[in-house]
């Protein structure tokens, strides 16, 4: 029976540490969150992020734009936030409406305020191992691995999914810890043959029930990133068949309550890290 990785409890502990550290700074760390449209999931994410800011003692600003807002309007807000000394991190909630050029918007955020670490300059810094922050989901998984003393050095690490937000940076983070990384995706010819090699299996494909017990190595650590809504029950499930895999893995994350809370906690940690950089307290 696998050890359940409790992201909710760990995230609460991380936020408490952040609040304590932030209280010692010369000023409050600040973040701006921009939401375009009325996507219910995005609305919930933004509300939770604002709530986390309050808990950590951060200054926050929220901008809500209608679905039919212009790209130039959003770019104008970003320009002002880039110049605002109260704001250490800028976050544009994704996905954006189809009329927006997502790449253009991401690149319009000042790299030193890019709290998601999506800007190409920050991606390059990650590749070279010199970035002060990592994208929130991979960073949260890294903290979770540390908290449960799951070693990466010398392990076979399989990442299912290659998105810029999770898959690619997740592999880079595991590589930076001396893991041997295998990326899998839609064009991988025999997914099960790859996943069965994994000492650490990170799944972020967005495909409910993709990973079954026969695809998992005995004793593997299984990290399920996905949040898929079951059309029959309305409940959220991951990409991993939890009930059958938990009896084969040594560690496993639940959905919900695993990676999700850690992603939010890492956003707060990234804001804190950028604030300390801007205050000249770190390099």
mmCIF file of N, CA and C in Angstrom, residues 150-274:
data_model
loop_
_atom_site.group_PDB
_atom_site.id
_atom_site.type_symbol
_atom_site.label_atom_id
_atom_site.label_comp_id
_atom_site.label_asym_id
_atom_site.label_seq_id
_atom_site.Cartn_x
_atom_site.Cartn_y
_atom_site.Cartn_z
ATOM 1 N N UNK A 150 12.042 11.270 -1.045
ATOM 2 C CA UNK A 150 12.053 10.419 -2.240
ATOM 3 C C UNK A 150 13.254 10.828 -3.088
ATOM 4 N N UNK A 151 14.283 10.002 -3.190
ATOM 5 C CA UNK A 151 15.493 10.393 -3.907
ATOM 6 C C UNK A 151 15.285 10.417 -5.419
ATOM 7 N N UNK A 152 15.957 11.356 -6.073
ATOM 8 C CA UNK A 152 15.918 11.474 -7.533
ATOM 9 C C UNK A 152 17.240 11.047 -8.149
ATOM 10 N N UNK A 153 18.323 11.319 -7.458
ATOM 11 C CA UNK A 153 19.673 11.039 -7.970
ATOM 12 C C UNK A 153 19.804 9.563 -8.377
ATOM 13 N N UNK A 154 20.131 9.352 -9.650
ATOM 14 C CA UNK A 154 20.353 8.000 -10.149
ATOM 15 C C UNK A 154 19.086 7.233 -10.497
ATOM 16 N N UNK A 155 17.923 7.845 -10.356
ATOM 17 C CA UNK A 155 16.663 7.162 -10.613
ATOM 18 C C UNK A 155 16.188 7.377 -12.057
ATOM 19 N N UNK A 156 15.428 6.414 -12.562
ATOM 20 C CA UNK A 156 14.777 6.568 -13.861
ATOM 21 C C UNK A 156 13.495 7.352 -13.650
ATOM 22 N N UNK A 157 13.383 8.496 -14.302
ATOM 23 C CA UNK A 157 12.233 9.399 -14.139
ATOM 24 C C UNK A 157 11.503 9.507 -15.471
ATOM 25 N N UNK A 158 10.251 9.108 -15.500
ATOM 26 C CA UNK A 158 9.451 9.184 -16.720
ATOM 27 C C UNK A 158 8.399 10.272 -16.553
ATOM 28 N N UNK A 159 8.375 11.196 -17.500
ATOM 29 C CA UNK A 159 7.397 12.285 -17.500
ATOM 30 C C UNK A 159 6.453 12.068 -18.681
ATOM 31 N N UNK A 160 5.174 11.911 -18.388
ATOM 32 C CA UNK A 160 4.167 11.739 -19.435
ATOM 33 C C UNK A 160 3.499 13.088 -19.661
ATOM 34 N N UNK A 161 3.801 13.699 -20.792
ATOM 35 C CA UNK A 161 3.326 15.048 -21.098
ATOM 36 C C UNK A 161 4.506 15.951 -21.367
ATOM 37 N N UNK A 162 4.358 16.858 -22.317
ATOM 38 C CA UNK A 162 5.476 17.718 -22.704
ATOM 39 C C UNK A 162 5.060 19.182 -22.833
ATOM 40 N N UNK A 163 4.114 19.602 -22.014
ATOM 41 C CA UNK A 163 3.674 21.003 -22.070
ATOM 42 C C UNK A 163 4.776 21.910 -21.555
ATOM 43 N N UNK A 164 4.701 23.182 -21.971
ATOM 44 C CA UNK A 164 5.663 24.176 -21.477
ATOM 45 C C UNK A 164 5.438 24.503 -20.008
ATOM 46 N N UNK A 165 4.223 24.257 -19.528
ATOM 47 C CA UNK A 165 3.868 24.620 -18.162
ATOM 48 C C UNK A 165 4.313 23.554 -17.158
ATOM 49 N N UNK A 166 4.159 22.278 -17.520
ATOM 50 C CA UNK A 166 4.468 21.199 -16.578
ATOM 51 C C UNK A 166 5.520 20.234 -17.123
ATOM 52 N N UNK A 167 5.221 19.572 -18.227
ATOM 53 C CA UNK A 167 6.046 18.471 -18.690
ATOM 54 C C UNK A 167 7.505 18.809 -18.929
ATOM 55 N N UNK A 168 7.753 19.813 -19.772
ATOM 56 C CA UNK A 168 9.139 20.153 -20.101
ATOM 57 C C UNK A 168 9.928 20.617 -18.880
ATOM 58 N N UNK A 169 9.419 21.603 -18.108
ATOM 59 C CA UNK A 169 10.201 22.026 -16.934
ATOM 60 C C UNK A 169 10.314 20.937 -15.867
ATOM 61 N N UNK A 170 9.325 20.041 -15.790
ATOM 62 C CA UNK A 170 9.418 18.942 -14.819
ATOM 63 C C UNK A 170 10.619 18.070 -15.131
ATOM 64 N N UNK A 171 10.794 17.752 -16.413
ATOM 65 C CA UNK A 171 11.940 16.957 -16.808
ATOM 66 C C UNK A 171 13.252 17.656 -16.513
ATOM 67 N N UNK A 172 13.298 18.970 -16.745
ATOM 68 C CA UNK A 172 14.510 19.737 -16.459
ATOM 69 C C UNK A 172 14.834 19.728 -14.967
ATOM 70 N N UNK A 173 13.799 19.849 -14.137
ATOM 71 C CA UNK A 173 14.031 19.849 -12.702
ATOM 72 C C UNK A 173 14.582 18.497 -12.243
ATOM 73 N N UNK A 174 14.002 17.407 -12.741
ATOM 74 C CA UNK A 174 14.486 16.071 -12.379
ATOM 75 C C UNK A 174 15.903 15.852 -12.899
ATOM 76 N N UNK A 175 16.184 16.355 -14.083
ATOM 77 C CA UNK A 175 17.530 16.254 -14.639
ATOM 78 C C UNK A 175 18.540 17.015 -13.788
ATOM 79 N N UNK A 176 18.126 18.186 -13.284
ATOM 80 C CA UNK A 176 19.016 18.987 -12.438
ATOM 81 C C UNK A 176 19.344 18.276 -11.134
ATOM 82 N N UNK A 177 18.517 17.295 -10.770
ATOM 83 C CA UNK A 177 18.745 16.507 -9.550
ATOM 84 C C UNK A 177 19.387 15.156 -9.877
ATOM 85 N N UNK A 178 19.931 15.044 -11.081
ATOM 86 C CA UNK A 178 20.658 13.846 -11.519
ATOM 87 C C UNK A 178 19.763 12.636 -11.752
ATOM 88 N N UNK A 179 18.490 12.892 -12.075
ATOM 89 C CA UNK A 179 17.634 11.810 -12.531
ATOM 90 C C UNK A 179 17.881 11.546 -14.009
ATOM 91 N N UNK A 180 17.627 10.316 -14.454
ATOM 92 C CA UNK A 180 17.671 9.982 -15.881
ATOM 93 C C UNK A 180 16.257 10.117 -16.418
ATOM 94 N N UNK A 181 16.041 11.086 -17.298
ATOM 95 C CA UNK A 181 14.687 11.506 -17.665
ATOM 96 C C UNK A 181 14.271 10.965 -19.029
ATOM 97 N N UNK A 182 13.072 10.413 -19.076
ATOM 98 C CA UNK A 182 12.433 9.972 -20.318
ATOM 99 C C UNK A 182 11.134 10.758 -20.473
ATOM 100 N N UNK A 183 10.992 11.447 -21.598
ATOM 101 C CA UNK A 183 9.743 12.148 -21.904
ATOM 102 C C UNK A 183 8.846 11.242 -22.756
ATOM 103 N N UNK A 184 7.575 11.193 -22.417
ATOM 104 C CA UNK A 184 6.586 10.468 -23.217
ATOM 105 C C UNK A 184 5.462 11.415 -23.609
ATOM 106 N N UNK A 185 4.820 11.116 -24.747
ATOM 107 C CA UNK A 185 3.771 11.995 -25.277
ATOM 108 C C UNK A 185 2.885 11.211 -26.234
ATOM 109 N N UNK A 186 2.038 11.885 -26.975
ATOM 110 C CA UNK A 186 1.064 11.219 -27.845
ATOM 111 C C UNK A 186 1.712 10.353 -28.915
ATOM 112 N N UNK A 187 2.930 10.675 -29.303
ATOM 113 C CA UNK A 187 3.590 9.926 -30.366
ATOM 114 C C UNK A 187 4.518 8.830 -29.838
ATOM 115 N N UNK A 188 4.537 8.618 -28.524
ATOM 116 C CA UNK A 188 5.327 7.533 -27.954
ATOM 117 C C UNK A 188 4.679 6.208 -28.350
ATOM 118 N N UNK A 189 5.399 5.308 -29.042
ATOM 119 C CA UNK A 189 4.762 4.115 -29.604
ATOM 120 C C UNK A 189 4.287 3.094 -28.575
ATOM 121 N N UNK A 190 4.995 2.917 -27.489
ATOM 122 C CA UNK A 190 4.603 1.933 -26.473
ATOM 123 C C UNK A 190 4.746 2.587 -25.107
ATOM 124 N N UNK A 191 3.712 3.306 -24.705
ATOM 125 C CA UNK A 191 3.768 4.077 -23.464
ATOM 126 C C UNK A 191 4.023 3.178 -22.258
ATOM 127 N N UNK A 192 3.352 2.043 -22.210
ATOM 128 C CA UNK A 192 3.490 1.161 -21.055
ATOM 129 C C UNK A 192 4.922 0.676 -20.884
ATOM 130 N N UNK A 193 5.609 0.418 -22.000
ATOM 131 C CA UNK A 193 7.000 -0.037 -21.920
ATOM 132 C C UNK A 193 7.887 1.032 -21.293
ATOM 133 N N UNK A 194 7.552 2.291 -21.504
ATOM 134 C CA UNK A 194 8.313 3.399 -20.923
ATOM 135 C C UNK A 194 7.975 3.575 -19.443
ATOM 136 N N UNK A 195 6.673 3.608 -19.130
ATOM 137 C CA UNK A 195 6.268 3.893 -17.751
ATOM 138 C C UNK A 195 6.675 2.778 -16.794
ATOM 139 N N UNK A 196 6.757 1.554 -17.283
ATOM 140 C CA UNK A 196 7.148 0.439 -16.413
ATOM 141 C C UNK A 196 8.611 0.517 -15.979
ATOM 142 N N UNK A 197 9.394 1.397 -16.619
ATOM 143 C CA UNK A 197 10.792 1.576 -16.226
ATOM 144 C C UNK A 197 10.955 2.584 -15.087
ATOM 145 N N UNK A 198 9.916 3.346 -14.816
ATOM 146 C CA UNK A 198 10.042 4.526 -13.964
ATOM 147 C C UNK A 198 10.154 4.195 -12.488
ATOM 148 N N UNK A 199 11.210 4.725 -11.865
ATOM 149 C CA UNK A 199 11.265 4.770 -10.402
ATOM 150 C C UNK A 199 10.394 5.927 -9.902
ATOM 151 N N UNK A 200 10.391 7.016 -10.695
ATOM 152 C CA UNK A 200 9.522 8.164 -10.432
ATOM 153 C C UNK A 200 8.724 8.428 -11.700
ATOM 154 N N UNK A 201 7.420 8.358 -11.588
ATOM 155 C CA UNK A 201 6.524 8.544 -12.738
ATOM 156 C C UNK A 201 5.675 9.785 -12.499
ATOM 157 N N UNK A 202 5.845 10.780 -13.378
ATOM 158 C CA UNK A 202 5.062 12.016 -13.297
ATOM 159 C C UNK A 202 4.135 12.051 -14.499
ATOM 160 N N UNK A 203 2.841 12.139 -14.246
ATOM 161 C CA UNK A 203 1.856 12.043 -15.326
ATOM 162 C C UNK A 203 1.081 13.348 -15.425
ATOM 163 N N UNK A 204 1.185 13.996 -16.589
ATOM 164 C CA UNK A 204 0.516 15.283 -16.813
ATOM 165 C C UNK A 204 -0.005 15.339 -18.240
ATOM 166 N N UNK A 205 -0.832 14.350 -18.597
ATOM 167 C CA UNK A 205 -1.334 14.245 -19.969
ATOM 168 C C UNK A 205 -2.746 14.795 -20.129
ATOM 169 N N UNK A 206 -3.504 14.853 -19.029
ATOM 170 C CA UNK A 206 -4.888 15.297 -19.132
ATOM 171 C C UNK A 206 -5.784 14.266 -19.771
ATOM 172 N N UNK A 207 -5.542 12.987 -19.460
ATOM 173 C CA UNK A 207 -6.306 11.879 -20.042
ATOM 174 C C UNK A 207 -6.736 10.947 -18.914
ATOM 175 N N UNK A 208 -7.978 11.041 -18.528
ATOM 176 C CA UNK A 208 -8.490 10.303 -17.368
ATOM 177 C C UNK A 208 -8.287 8.794 -17.521
ATOM 178 N N UNK A 209 -7.712 8.178 -16.474
ATOM 179 C CA UNK A 209 -7.530 6.738 -16.481
ATOM 180 C C UNK A 209 -6.433 6.230 -17.400
ATOM 181 N N UNK A 210 -5.532 7.092 -17.798
ATOM 182 C CA UNK A 210 -4.487 6.707 -18.746
ATOM 183 C C UNK A 210 -3.539 5.654 -18.170
ATOM 184 N N UNK A 211 -3.157 5.817 -16.906
ATOM 185 C CA UNK A 211 -2.151 4.947 -16.297
ATOM 186 C C UNK A 211 -2.827 3.919 -15.396
ATOM 187 N N UNK A 212 -2.693 2.646 -15.779
ATOM 188 C CA UNK A 212 -3.254 1.540 -15.010
ATOM 189 C C UNK A 212 -2.131 0.811 -14.270
ATOM 190 N N UNK A 213 -2.506 -0.087 -13.370
ATOM 191 C CA UNK A 213 -1.519 -0.743 -12.513
ATOM 192 C C UNK A 213 -0.478 -1.516 -13.316
ATOM 193 N N UNK A 214 -0.872 -2.120 -14.424
ATOM 194 C CA UNK A 214 0.078 -2.908 -15.216
ATOM 195 C C UNK A 214 1.117 -2.033 -15.918
ATOM 196 N N UNK A 215 0.951 -0.717 -15.873
ATOM 197 C CA UNK A 215 1.891 0.213 -16.502
ATOM 198 C C UNK A 215 2.871 0.802 -15.492
ATOM 199 N N UNK A 216 2.797 0.353 -14.237
ATOM 200 C CA UNK A 216 3.589 0.942 -13.161
ATOM 201 C C UNK A 216 4.550 -0.086 -12.587
ATOM 202 N N UNK A 217 5.775 0.318 -12.383
ATOM 203 C CA UNK A 217 6.791 -0.521 -11.762
ATOM 204 C C UNK A 217 6.488 -0.711 -10.283
ATOM 205 N N UNK A 218 6.696 -1.920 -9.779
ATOM 206 C CA UNK A 218 6.490 -2.192 -8.364
ATOM 207 C C UNK A 218 7.365 -1.253 -7.524
ATOM 208 N N UNK A 219 6.735 -0.526 -6.593
ATOM 209 C CA UNK A 219 7.472 0.356 -5.700
ATOM 210 C C UNK A 219 7.771 1.735 -6.246
ATOM 211 N N UNK A 220 7.220 2.087 -7.402
ATOM 212 C CA UNK A 220 7.475 3.403 -7.999
ATOM 213 C C UNK A 220 6.798 4.511 -7.191
ATOM 214 N N UNK A 221 7.323 5.717 -7.311
ATOM 215 C CA UNK A 221 6.661 6.911 -6.803
ATOM 216 C C UNK A 221 5.858 7.504 -7.955
ATOM 217 N N UNK A 222 4.570 7.643 -7.766
ATOM 218 C CA UNK A 222 3.672 8.067 -8.851
ATOM 219 C C UNK A 222 3.074 9.429 -8.514
ATOM 220 N N UNK A 223 3.361 10.408 -9.371
ATOM 221 C CA UNK A 223 2.895 11.783 -9.186
ATOM 222 C C UNK A 223 1.882 12.104 -10.278
ATOM 223 N N UNK A 224 0.637 12.303 -9.881
ATOM 224 C CA UNK A 224 -0.458 12.564 -10.818
ATOM 225 C C UNK A 224 -0.782 14.056 -10.804
ATOM 226 N N UNK A 225 -0.485 14.726 -11.902
ATOM 227 C CA UNK A 225 -0.657 16.176 -11.994
ATOM 228 C C UNK A 225 -2.053 16.559 -12.479
ATOM 229 N N UNK A 226 -2.698 15.694 -13.227
ATOM 230 C CA UNK A 226 -3.916 16.054 -13.970
ATOM 231 C C UNK A 226 -5.126 16.262 -13.061
ATOM 232 N N UNK A 227 -6.049 17.079 -13.560
ATOM 233 C CA UNK A 227 -7.353 17.286 -12.918
ATOM 234 C C UNK A 227 -8.408 17.148 -14.001
ATOM 235 N N UNK A 228 -9.028 15.979 -14.094
ATOM 236 C CA UNK A 228 -10.037 15.707 -15.109
ATOM 237 C C UNK A 228 -11.394 15.530 -14.430
ATOM 238 N N UNK A 229 -12.414 16.165 -14.969
ATOM 239 C CA UNK A 229 -13.747 16.019 -14.378
ATOM 240 C C UNK A 229 -14.439 14.794 -14.954
ATOM 241 N N UNK A 230 -14.885 13.921 -14.081
ATOM 242 C CA UNK A 230 -15.623 12.733 -14.493
ATOM 243 C C UNK A 230 -17.015 13.163 -14.960
ATOM 244 N N UNK A 231 -17.373 12.920 -16.226
ATOM 245 C CA UNK A 231 -18.669 13.386 -16.736
ATOM 246 C C UNK A 231 -19.860 12.726 -16.055
ATOM 247 N N UNK A 232 -19.665 11.567 -15.461
ATOM 248 C CA UNK A 232 -20.768 10.857 -14.824
ATOM 249 C C UNK A 232 -20.997 11.329 -13.394
ATOM 250 N N UNK A 233 -19.928 11.499 -12.653
ATOM 251 C CA UNK A 233 -20.053 11.870 -11.237
ATOM 252 C C UNK A 233 -19.826 13.355 -10.985
ATOM 253 N N UNK A 234 -19.142 14.030 -11.927
ATOM 254 C CA UNK A 234 -18.797 15.433 -11.733
ATOM 255 C C UNK A 234 -17.582 15.627 -10.853
ATOM 256 N N UNK A 235 -17.027 14.531 -10.336
ATOM 257 C CA UNK A 235 -15.855 14.623 -9.469
ATOM 258 C C UNK A 235 -14.578 14.719 -10.291
ATOM 259 N N UNK A 236 -13.523 15.250 -9.660
ATOM 260 C CA UNK A 236 -12.235 15.353 -10.326
ATOM 261 C C UNK A 236 -11.418 14.085 -10.113
ATOM 262 N N UNK A 237 -10.790 13.650 -11.184
ATOM 263 C CA UNK A 237 -9.891 12.505 -11.123
ATOM 264 C C UNK A 237 -8.614 12.863 -11.873
ATOM 265 N N UNK A 238 -7.582 12.078 -11.678
ATOM 266 C CA UNK A 238 -6.333 12.322 -12.370
ATOM 267 C C UNK A 238 -6.179 11.478 -13.611
ATOM 268 N N UNK A 239 -4.945 11.348 -14.081
ATOM 269 C CA UNK A 239 -4.623 10.483 -15.212
ATOM 270 C C UNK A 239 -4.338 9.060 -14.760
ATOM 271 N N UNK A 240 -4.117 8.886 -13.460
ATOM 272 C CA UNK A 240 -3.748 7.594 -12.887
ATOM 273 C C UNK A 240 -4.977 6.934 -12.262
ATOM 274 N N UNK A 241 -5.131 5.635 -12.510
ATOM 275 C CA UNK A 241 -6.201 4.873 -11.855
ATOM 276 C C UNK A 241 -5.784 4.631 -10.407
ATOM 277 N N UNK A 242 -6.125 5.571 -9.562
ATOM 278 C CA UNK A 242 -5.603 5.618 -8.193
ATOM 279 C C UNK A 242 -5.853 4.337 -7.417
ATOM 280 N N UNK A 243 -7.085 3.828 -7.436
ATOM 281 C CA UNK A 243 -7.456 2.709 -6.578
ATOM 282 C C UNK A 243 -6.650 1.452 -6.864
ATOM 283 N N UNK A 244 -6.270 1.245 -8.123
ATOM 284 C CA UNK A 244 -5.490 0.048 -8.437
ATOM 285 C C UNK A 244 -3.990 0.295 -8.354
ATOM 286 N N UNK A 245 -3.541 1.509 -8.663
ATOM 287 C CA UNK A 245 -2.107 1.803 -8.658
ATOM 288 C C UNK A 245 -1.575 1.951 -7.232
ATOM 289 N N UNK A 246 -2.400 2.425 -6.301
ATOM 290 C CA UNK A 246 -1.928 2.657 -4.932
ATOM 291 C C UNK A 246 -1.436 1.375 -4.254
ATOM 292 N N UNK A 247 -1.901 0.216 -4.704
ATOM 293 C CA UNK A 247 -1.465 -1.052 -4.120
ATOM 294 C C UNK A 247 -0.148 -1.549 -4.699
ATOM 295 N N UNK A 248 0.338 -0.870 -5.743
ATOM 296 C CA UNK A 248 1.577 -1.287 -6.393
ATOM 297 C C UNK A 248 2.695 -0.272 -6.181
ATOM 298 N N UNK A 249 2.342 0.998 -6.064
ATOM 299 C CA UNK A 249 3.335 2.062 -5.902
ATOM 300 C C UNK A 249 3.805 2.139 -4.447
ATOM 301 N N UNK A 250 4.952 2.793 -4.251
ATOM 302 C CA UNK A 250 5.419 3.044 -2.886
ATOM 303 C C UNK A 250 4.909 4.395 -2.378
ATOM 304 N N UNK A 251 4.743 5.345 -3.310
ATOM 305 C CA UNK A 251 4.203 6.671 -3.001
ATOM 306 C C UNK A 251 3.253 7.061 -4.131
ATOM 307 N N UNK A 252 2.204 7.787 -3.789
ATOM 308 C CA UNK A 252 1.270 8.237 -4.815
ATOM 309 C C UNK A 252 0.566 9.512 -4.342
ATOM 310 N N UNK A 253 0.275 10.397 -5.297
ATOM 311 C CA UNK A 253 -0.483 11.608 -4.968
ATOM 312 C C UNK A 253 -1.968 11.384 -5.229
ATOM 313 N N UNK A 254 -2.830 11.879 -4.345
ATOM 314 C CA UNK A 254 -4.268 11.817 -4.605
ATOM 315 C C UNK A 254 -4.686 12.957 -5.527
ATOM 316 N N UNK A 255 -5.846 12.809 -6.137
ATOM 317 C CA UNK A 255 -6.463 13.890 -6.921
ATOM 318 C C UNK A 255 -7.927 13.963 -6.516
ATOM 319 N N UNK A 256 -8.346 15.101 -5.947
ATOM 320 C CA UNK A 256 -7.560 16.300 -5.604
ATOM 321 C C UNK A 256 -6.794 16.108 -4.293
ATOM 322 N N UNK A 257 -6.044 17.138 -3.909
ATOM 323 C CA UNK A 257 -5.349 17.129 -2.635
ATOM 324 C C UNK A 257 -3.893 16.743 -2.695
ATOM 325 N N UNK A 258 -3.368 16.575 -3.910
ATOM 326 C CA UNK A 258 -1.967 16.217 -4.067
ATOM 327 C C UNK A 258 -1.150 17.356 -4.616
ATOM 328 N N UNK A 259 -0.972 17.368 -5.933
ATOM 329 C CA UNK A 259 -0.124 18.371 -6.582
ATOM 330 C C UNK A 259 -0.779 19.750 -6.585
ATOM 331 N N UNK A 260 -2.088 19.819 -6.732
ATOM 332 C CA UNK A 260 -2.775 21.107 -6.853
ATOM 333 C C UNK A 260 -2.462 22.098 -5.756
ATOM 334 N N UNK A 261 -2.621 21.724 -4.480
ATOM 335 C CA UNK A 261 -2.300 22.662 -3.398
ATOM 336 C C UNK A 261 -0.838 23.098 -3.403
ATOM 337 N N UNK A 262 0.057 22.201 -3.824
ATOM 338 C CA UNK A 262 1.472 22.550 -3.862
ATOM 339 C C UNK A 262 1.768 23.559 -4.968
ATOM 340 N N UNK A 263 1.046 23.474 -6.066
ATOM 341 C CA UNK A 263 1.205 24.442 -7.149
ATOM 342 C C UNK A 263 0.889 25.842 -6.647
ATOM 343 N N UNK A 264 -0.222 25.972 -5.918
ATOM 344 C CA UNK A 264 -0.605 27.274 -5.358
ATOM 345 C C UNK A 264 0.423 27.773 -4.347
ATOM 346 N N UNK A 265 0.922 26.872 -3.515
ATOM 347 C CA UNK A 265 1.909 27.268 -2.507
ATOM 348 C C UNK A 265 3.196 27.758 -3.158
ATOM 349 N N UNK A 266 3.580 27.134 -4.260
ATOM 350 C CA UNK A 266 4.814 27.536 -4.942
ATOM 351 C C UNK A 266 4.674 28.892 -5.622
ATOM 352 N N UNK A 267 3.457 29.253 -6.006
ATOM 353 C CA UNK A 267 3.250 30.600 -6.528
ATOM 354 C C UNK A 267 3.604 31.622 -5.456
ATOM 355 N N UNK A 268 3.186 31.364 -4.241
ATOM 356 C CA UNK A 268 3.511 32.275 -3.140
ATOM 357 C C UNK A 268 5.020 32.294 -2.889
ATOM 358 N N UNK A 269 5.647 31.142 -2.947
ATOM 359 C CA UNK A 269 7.087 31.098 -2.738
ATOM 360 C C UNK A 269 7.823 31.847 -3.853
ATOM 361 N N UNK A 270 7.337 31.737 -5.082
ATOM 362 C CA UNK A 270 7.970 32.459 -6.188
ATOM 363 C C UNK A 270 7.835 33.969 -6.010
ATOM 364 N N UNK A 271 6.675 34.419 -5.558
ATOM 365 C CA UNK A 271 6.497 35.848 -5.292
ATOM 366 C C UNK A 271 7.495 36.304 -4.231
ATOM 367 N N UNK A 272 7.632 35.527 -3.180
ATOM 368 C CA UNK A 272 8.568 35.861 -2.109
ATOM 369 C C UNK A 272 10.005 35.925 -2.642
ATOM 370 N N UNK A 273 10.375 34.960 -3.467
ATOM 371 C CA UNK A 273 11.736 34.924 -4.022
ATOM 372 C C UNK A 273 12.001 36.143 -4.902
ATOM 373 N N UNK A 274 11.032 36.510 -5.737
ATOM 374 C CA UNK A 274 11.210 37.682 -6.596
ATOM 375 C C UNK A 274 11.260 38.964 -5.766
#
